[in-house]
CSV table of C-alpha atoms and ligand atoms in Angstrom, one decimal:
chain,number,residue,atom,x,y,z
H,86,UNK,CA,4.3,-12.6,6.9
H,87,UNK,CA,4.8,-14.5,4.0
H,88,UNK,CA,5.5,-17.6,5.8
H,89,UNK,CA,3.4,-19.9,3.4
H,90,UNK,CA,4.3,-18.2,0.1
H,91,UNK,CA,7.4,-18.9,1.3
H,92,UNK,CA,7.7,-22.3,2.0
H,93,UNK,CA,5.4,-22.9,-0.9
H,94,UNK,CA,8.2,-21.4,-2.6
H,95,UNK,CA,11.0,-23.1,-1.7
H,96,UNK,CA,9.4,-26.4,-2.4
H,97,UNK,CA,9.1,-25.3,-5.9
H,98,UNK,CA,12.8,-24.3,-6.3
H,99,UNK,CA,13.5,-27.7,-5.2
H,100,UNK,CA,12.2,-29.1,-8.4
H,101,UNK,CA,15.3,-27.6,-9.9
H,102,UNK,CA,17.3,-28.8,-7.2
H,103,UNK,CA,20.3,-31.2,-8.3
H,104,UNK,CA,19.6,-30.0,-11.8
H,105,UNK,CA,22.8,-28.9,-13.9
H,106,UNK,CA,21.0,-26.2,-15.4
H,107,UNK,CA,17.6,-25.2,-16.8
H,108,UNK,CA,16.0,-26.1,-19.4
H,109,UNK,CA,12.9,-25.1,-20.9
H,110,UNK,CA,10.9,-28.7,-19.4
H,111,UNK,CA,12.3,-28.3,-15.6
H,112,UNK,CA,11.9,-24.5,-15.6
H,113,UNK,CA,8.5,-25.0,-17.2
H,114,UNK,CA,7.6,-27.1,-14.1
H,115,UNK,CA,8.8,-24.7,-11.5
H,116,UNK,CA,6.9,-22.0,-12.6
H,117,UNK,CA,3.9,-23.9,-12.6
H,118,UNK,CA,4.5,-24.5,-8.9
H,119,UNK,CA,5.4,-20.4,-7.8
H,120,UNK,CA,2.4,-19.5,-10.0
H,121,UNK,CA,0.3,-21.6,-7.6
H,122,UNK,CA,2.0,-20.5,-4.9
H,123,UNK,CA,1.2,-16.5,-5.6
H,124,UNK,CA,-2.4,-17.9,-6.7
H,125,UNK,CA,-3.0,-19.1,-2.8
H,126,UNK,CA,-1.4,-15.5,-2.0
H,127,UNK,CA,-4.1,-14.4,-3.5
H,128,UNK,CA,-1.9,-12.6,-6.5
H,129,UNK,CA,-4.3,-12.3,-9.0
H,130,UNK,CA,-4.2,-14.8,-11.9
H,131,UNK,CA,-2.8,-12.3,-14.3
H,132,UNK,CA,-0.2,-10.8,-12.4
H,133,UNK,CA,0.5,-14.5,-11.2
H,134,UNK,CA,0.6,-14.9,-15.1
H,135,UNK,CA,2.6,-12.5,-16.4
H,136,UNK,CA,5.2,-13.3,-13.8
H,137,UNK,CA,6.3,-16.3,-13.8
H,138,UNK,CA,6.2,-16.1,-18.4
H,139,UNK,CA,8.6,-13.2,-17.4
H,140,UNK,CA,10.7,-15.3,-15.0
H,141,UNK,CA,10.5,-18.1,-17.8
H,142,UNK,CA,12.3,-16.0,-20.2
H,143,UNK,CA,14.4,-14.3,-18.8
H,144,UNK,CA,15.8,-17.2,-16.4
H,145,UNK,CA,16.2,-19.4,-20.1
H,146,UNK,CA,17.7,-16.1,-21.7
H,147,UNK,CA,20.3,-15.8,-18.7
H,148,UNK,CA,21.1,-19.5,-18.5
H,149,UNK,CA,23.7,-19.6,-21.3
H,150,UNK,CA,25.3,-16.8,-19.9
H,151,UNK,CA,26.1,-17.9,-16.2
H,152,UNK,CA,27.2,-20.7,-14.3
H,153,UNK,CA,25.3,-20.2,-11.1
H,154,UNK,CA,23.1,-22.8,-10.1
H,155,UNK,CA,20.2,-22.9,-11.5
H,156,UNK,CA,18.1,-22.5,-7.8
H,157,UNK,CA,20.8,-19.1,-7.8
H,158,UNK,CA,19.7,-17.8,-11.2
H,159,UNK,CA,16.2,-18.6,-10.4
H,160,UNK,CA,15.9,-16.7,-7.3
H,161,UNK,CA,18.0,-13.8,-9.1
H,162,UNK,CA,15.2,-13.5,-11.5
H,163,UNK,CA,12.4,-13.7,-9.6
H,164,UNK,CA,14.0,-10.9,-7.0
H,165,UNK,CA,14.4,-9.0,-9.9
H,166,UNK,CA,11.0,-9.4,-11.0
H,167,UNK,CA,9.4,-9.3,-7.9
H,168,UNK,CA,10.4,-5.5,-7.5
H,169,UNK,CA,10.1,-4.5,-10.5
H,170,UNK,CA,6.6,-6.0,-9.6
H,171,UNK,CA,5.6,-3.7,-6.8
H,172,UNK,CA,7.4,-0.9,-8.7
H,173,UNK,CA,11.5,-0.7,-8.8
H,174,UNK,CA,11.6,2.1,-6.9
H,175,UNK,CA,10.3,3.5,-3.6
H,176,UNK,CA,7.9,6.5,-5.1
H,177,UNK,CA,8.3,9.4,-2.2
H,178,UNK,CA,5.5,11.1,-0.8
H,179,UNK,CA,5.6,14.7,-3.2
H,180,UNK,CA,5.7,17.3,-0.6
H,181,UNK,CA,7.3,20.5,-2.6
H,182,UNK,CA,3.9,22.9,-1.8
H,183,UNK,CA,3.8,24.6,0.7
H,184,UNK,CA,1.1,23.6,2.5
H,185,UNK,CA,0.4,20.0,1.2
H,186,UNK,CA,-2.5,18.6,1.2
H,187,UNK,CA,-3.0,15.2,1.9
H,188,UNK,CA,-6.1,13.4,1.5
H,189,UNK,CA,-6.3,9.5,3.2
H,190,UNK,CA,-8.8,7.6,2.1
H,191,UNK,CA,-10.1,3.8,2.4
H,192,UNK,CA,-12.7,2.0,4.5
H,193,UNK,CA,-13.3,1.5,7.8
H,194,UNK,CA,-11.1,-0.4,10.1
H,195,UNK,CA,-8.7,0.0,7.0
H,196,UNK,CA,-6.5,1.5,9.2
H,197,UNK,CA,-6.7,5.3,8.2
H,198,UNK,CA,-7.3,7.3,11.3
H,199,UNK,CA,-4.2,5.1,12.5
H,200,UNK,CA,-2.3,6.0,9.7
H,201,UNK,CA,-3.0,9.6,9.6
H,202,UNK,CA,-1.4,10.1,13.2
H,203,UNK,CA,1.7,7.8,12.0
H,204,UNK,CA,2.3,10.0,9.2
H,205,UNK,CA,1.6,13.3,11.0
H,206,UNK,CA,4.4,11.3,13.4
H,207,UNK,CA,6.8,10.6,10.7
H,208,UNK,CA,6.6,14.0,8.5
H,209,UNK,CA,7.2,16.3,12.3
H,210,UNK,CA,10.3,13.6,12.8
H,211,UNK,CA,11.5,15.0,9.1
H,212,UNK,CA,11.3,18.3,10.1
H,213,UNK,CA,7.9,19.0,8.8
H,214,UNK,CA,5.3,21.3,10.7
H,215,UNK,CA,1.8,18.7,10.0
H,216,UNK,CA,-1.8,19.5,11.2
H,217,UNK,CA,-4.2,16.4,11.1
H,218,UNK,CA,-7.9,17.6,10.2
H,219,UNK,CA,-11.0,15.0,11.6
H,220,UNK,CA,-12.5,14.4,8.4
H,221,UNK,CA,-14.6,10.9,9.5
H,222,UNK,CA,-17.0,13.1,10.9
H,223,UNK,CA,-20.0,9.6,10.7
H,224,UNK,CA,-17.6,8.1,13.7
H,225,UNK,CA,-17.4,10.6,16.2
H,226,UNK,CA,-14.8,8.1,17.8
H,227,UNK,CA,-12.6,8.9,15.1
H,228,UNK,CA,-12.8,12.5,16.0
H,229,UNK,CA,-11.6,11.4,19.7
H,230,UNK,CA,-9.2,9.1,18.0
H,231,UNK,CA,-7.4,11.3,15.6
H,232,UNK,CA,-7.2,14.1,19.1
H,233,UNK,CA,-5.5,11.7,21.8
H,234,UNK,CA,-3.2,10.6,18.5
H,235,UNK,CA,-2.4,14.1,18.0
H,236,UNK,CA,-1.9,14.8,21.6
H,237,UNK,CA,0.1,11.1,21.7
H,238,UNK,CA,2.8,12.8,19.1
H,239,UNK,CA,2.4,16.3,19.7
H,240,UNK,CA,0.5,17.4,16.7
H,241,UNK,CA,-2.7,19.9,16.3
H,242,UNK,CA,-5.5,18.2,15.5
H,243,UNK,CA,-8.7,20.5,13.4
H,244,UNK,CA,-12.2,19.4,14.5
H,245,UNK,CA,-16.0,20.7,14.2
H,246,UNK,CA,-17.7,18.6,15.9
H,247,UNK,CA,-20.8,20.3,14.9
H,248,UNK,CA,-20.4,20.0,11.2
H,249,UNK,CA,-21.6,17.0,9.2
H,250,UNK,CA,-20.3,18.8,6.2
H,251,UNK,CA,-16.9,16.6,4.9
H,252,UNK,CA,-16.1,19.4,2.5
H,253,UNK,CA,-16.9,22.5,4.7
H,254,UNK,CA,-14.5,20.6,7.5
H,255,UNK,CA,-11.2,20.3,5.2
H,256,UNK,CA,-11.6,23.3,4.0
H,257,UNK,CA,-11.5,25.0,7.5
H,258,UNK,CA,-8.9,22.8,8.5
H,259,UNK,CA,-6.6,23.7,5.6
H,260,UNK,CA,-7.6,27.8,6.4
H,261,UNK,CA,-6.7,26.9,10.0
H,262,UNK,CA,-3.5,25.0,8.2
H,263,UNK,CA,-2.0,28.1,6.6
H,264,UNK,CA,-2.7,30.6,9.5
H,265,UNK,CA,-0.6,28.7,11.5
H,266,UNK,CA,1.7,28.0,9.4
H,267,UNK,CA,1.7,24.4,8.6
H,268,UNK,CA,3.2,22.9,5.7
H,269,UNK,CA,1.8,20.2,5.5
H,270,UNK,CA,-1.7,19.0,6.3
H,271,UNK,CA,-3.5,16.0,6.5
H,272,UNK,CA,-7.3,15.0,5.5
H,273,UNK,CA,-9.0,12.1,7.8
H,274,UNK,CA,-12.0,11.3,5.7
H,275,UNK,CA,-14.9,8.8,6.8
H,276,UNK,CA,-15.1,5.8,5.1
H,277,UNK,CA,-18.1,3.0,5.3
H,278,UNK,CA,-17.9,-1.0,5.8
H,279,UNK,CA,-18.2,-1.3,2.1
H,280,UNK,CA,-17.9,0.4,-1.2
H,281,UNK,CA,-21.0,2.7,-1.5
H,282,UNK,CA,-21.9,5.7,-3.7
H,283,UNK,CA,-23.2,8.2,-0.7
H,284,UNK,CA,-18.9,7.2,0.7
H,285,UNK,CA,-18.0,7.7,-3.3
H,286,UNK,CA,-19.4,11.1,-4.0
H,287,UNK,CA,-17.9,12.6,-0.3
H,288,UNK,CA,-14.7,11.7,-0.9
H,289,UNK,CA,-14.7,13.3,-4.8
H,290,UNK,CA,-16.1,16.3,-3.4
H,291,UNK,CA,-13.2,16.5,-0.8
H,292,UNK,CA,-11.3,16.1,-3.1
H,293,UNK,CA,-12.6,18.8,-6.2
H,294,UNK,CA,-12.0,21.5,-3.5
H,295,UNK,CA,-9.4,20.4,-1.6
H,296,UNK,CA,-7.3,20.1,-4.3
H,297,UNK,CA,-4.5,17.9,-2.6
H,298,UNK,CA,-1.4,16.9,-3.5
H,299,UNK,CA,-1.5,13.4,-2.6
H,300,UNK,CA,-4.5,11.3,-2.1
H,301,UNK,CA,-3.6,8.0,0.1
H,302,UNK,CA,-5.2,5.0,-0.5
H,303,UNK,CA,-5.0,2.7,3.0
H,304,UNK,CA,-5.9,-0.9,2.7
H,305,UNK,CA,-5.6,-3.8,4.6
H,306,UNK,CA,-3.5,-6.0,3.9
H,307,UNK,CA,-5.2,-9.2,5.8
H,308,UNK,CA,-8.3,-8.5,3.4
H,309,UNK,CA,-6.2,-9.9,-0.2
H,310,UNK,CA,-8.0,-10.4,-3.6
H,311,UNK,CA,-10.2,-7.9,-1.5
H,312,UNK,CA,-7.8,-5.3,-1.0
H,313,UNK,CA,-7.4,-5.1,-5.1
H,314,UNK,CA,-10.6,-4.9,-6.0
H,315,UNK,CA,-11.4,-1.9,-3.6
H,316,UNK,CA,-8.1,-0.4,-4.6
H,317,UNK,CA,-9.3,-0.7,-8.3
H,318,UNK,CA,-12.7,1.3,-7.6
H,319,UNK,CA,-11.4,4.3,-5.3
H,320,UNK,CA,-8.9,4.6,-8.2
H,321,UNK,CA,-11.4,4.8,-10.8
H,322,UNK,CA,-13.3,7.4,-8.6
H,323,UNK,CA,-10.3,9.2,-7.6
H,324,UNK,CA,-7.3,8.3,-9.1
H,325,UNK,CA,-5.2,8.1,-6.2
H,326,UNK,CA,-1.8,8.9,-5.5
H,327,UNK,CA,-0.1,6.3,-3.7
H,328,UNK,CA,-1.3,3.1,-1.8
H,329,UNK,CA,-0.8,2.4,2.4
H,330,UNK,CA,-0.5,-1.5,3.2
H,331,UNK,CA,-1.7,-2.0,6.9
H,332,UNK,CA,-1.5,-4.8,9.4
H,333,UNK,CA,1.6,-6.3,7.4
H,334,UNK,CA,2.3,-7.3,10.9
H,335,UNK,CA,0.1,-9.8,11.1
H,336,UNK,CA,-0.7,-13.1,10.2
H,337,UNK,CA,-1.0,-11.9,6.3
H,338,UNK,CA,-0.8,-13.6,3.1
H,339,UNK,CA,1.7,-10.7,1.3
H,340,UNK,CA,-0.7,-11.0,-2.4
H,341,UNK,CA,-2.0,-7.4,-1.7
H,342,UNK,CA,1.5,-6.2,-1.9
H,343,UNK,CA,2.0,-8.1,-5.5
H,344,UNK,CA,-1.0,-7.4,-7.3
H,345,UNK,CA,-1.9,-3.6,-5.6
H,346,UNK,CA,0.6,-1.8,-7.9
H,347,UNK,CA,-0.2,-4.4,-11.6
H,348,UNK,CA,-3.9,-4.0,-11.2
H,349,UNK,CA,-4.4,0.1,-10.0
H,350,UNK,CA,-0.5,1.0,-11.7
H,351,UNK,CA,0.0,2.7,-8.6
H,352,UNK,CA,2.7,2.7,-6.2
H,353,UNK,CA,2.9,1.8,-2.4
H,354,UNK,CA,4.1,4.0,-0.6
H,355,UNK,CA,3.9,3.5,3.2
H,356,UNK,CA,2.9,0.0,4.4
H,357,UNK,CA,1.8,-0.6,8.5
H,358,UNK,CA,3.3,-3.0,10.8
H,359,UNK,CA,2.1,-2.3,13.9
H,360,UNK,CA,-0.9,-0.2,16.4
H,361,UNK,CA,2.0,2.2,17.9
H,362,UNK,CA,2.4,5.8,16.3
H,363,UNK,CA,6.1,4.6,15.3
H,364,UNK,CA,5.1,1.4,13.1
H,365,UNK,CA,5.2,3.2,9.7
H,366,UNK,CA,7.5,2.2,7.1
H,367,UNK,CA,8.3,3.5,3.6
H,368,UNK,CA,7.7,1.0,1.0
H,369,UNK,CA,10.7,-0.4,-0.3
H,370,UNK,CA,9.6,-2.7,-3.4
H,371,UNK,CA,13.4,-4.3,-3.1
H,372,UNK,CA,13.0,-5.3,1.0
H,373,UNK,CA,10.2,-6.3,0.2
H,374,UNK,CA,10.9,-9.0,-2.7
H,375,UNK,CA,13.8,-10.2,-0.1
H,376,UNK,CA,11.4,-11.0,2.9
H,377,UNK,CA,9.3,-12.2,0.4
H,378,UNK,CA,11.8,-15.3,-1.4
H,379,UNK,CA,13.1,-15.1,2.6
K,442,GDP,P1,-9.8,3.2,10.1
K,442,GDP,O1,-11.3,3.1,10.4
K,442,GDP,O2,-9.7,3.3,8.8
K,442,GDP,O3,-10.0,4.8,10.6
K,442,GDP,O4,-9.1,2.2,10.8
K,442,GDP,P2,-8.7,2.6,12.6
K,442,GDP,O5,-7.1,3.4,12.1
K,442,GDP,O6,-9.7,3.0,13.3
K,442,GDP,O7,-7.9,1.0,12.2
K,442,GDP,C1,-8.4,0.1,12.7
K,442,GDP,C2,-7.6,-0.6,13.5
K,442,GDP,O8,-7.0,-1.2,12.9
K,442,GDP,C3,-7.4,-0.2,14.6
K,442,GDP,O9,-7.6,-0.9,15.9
K,442,GDP,C4,-5.5,0.0,15.0
K,442,GDP,O10,-5.4,0.1,15.8
K,442,GDP,C5,-5.8,-1.1,13.8
K,442,GDP,N1,-4.3,-1.0,12.9
K,442,GDP,C6,-4.4,0.5,11.8
K,442,GDP,N2,-3.1,0.0,11.3
K,442,GDP,C7,-2.3,-1.4,11.7
K,442,GDP,C8,-1.5,-1.9,11.7
K,442,GDP,O11,-0.6,-1.7,10.7
K,442,GDP,N3,-1.2,-2.9,12.0
K,442,GDP,C9,-1.8,-3.5,13.4
K,442,GDP,N4,-1.7,-4.9,13.8
K,442,GDP,N5,-3.5,-3.0,13.6
K,442,GDP,C10,-3.3,-2.0,12.8
């Protein structure tokens, strides 16, 4: 997924190859190339600029202290800075409360319903007893889809196809979960094709009534800079607790992973790497940084 960015970074590093040490001039040149590579990978300008400024300063500062080659030094500094840019540490779900209520939000096609199933599967494998709530009542196919997924992974699904009231469905789902002693209740919600006031009002109302412990914003990594803008709008309205980047298995550019954290200041918690229920990974900033740098 990062071939593009990686090739460009390799080329940028070559500027330094064969040079004995990092100087103000050669590092500035390399940073210019790296900034270009980041912008091409959909990282937004502010993030790319502050990132390269930081790397430059650290590399120059470390230069006198170390005997490693400029390329190695820069790789190490970039790795550390990329990791920090994506949040540094793994951010776990807050599952302390029983039942934990998790709201899933995002645009249509982002992968919400698929992620809801994957998350239930993941939590079940950790010994939790999840319930899925089919809150995407505008898309009857989404209810069917969730029921099929639930059956596949052995997790119950609450649905009420007679209702068009997302708050009522969510509250009924929570009551059902409490009755059956489910300790995690995952509520899928209705998206739209694009940001839409009615959708935002609906999800905000569901949030207000269900008082979720986690609100996970699901976004398609392939949408690049749009992913960052959508994240910003959802966050302003919902103040979500984490991001799920889907479709990182495809031929996507890595910019979204890099900019989202710095733009909305919320951690990426999971990444989706395929359509199957097992294709879910906890997001490790350091692993992602290594993957980007190759
Ligand atoms: P929703 O409208 O947000 O609920 O999106 P869906 O869960 O229905 O997903 C839309 C499409 O994306 C479906 O065809 C999914 O199989 C697919 N999808 C979801 N997550 C991933 C992923 O991580 N990788 C890939 N390749 N496809 C995914």
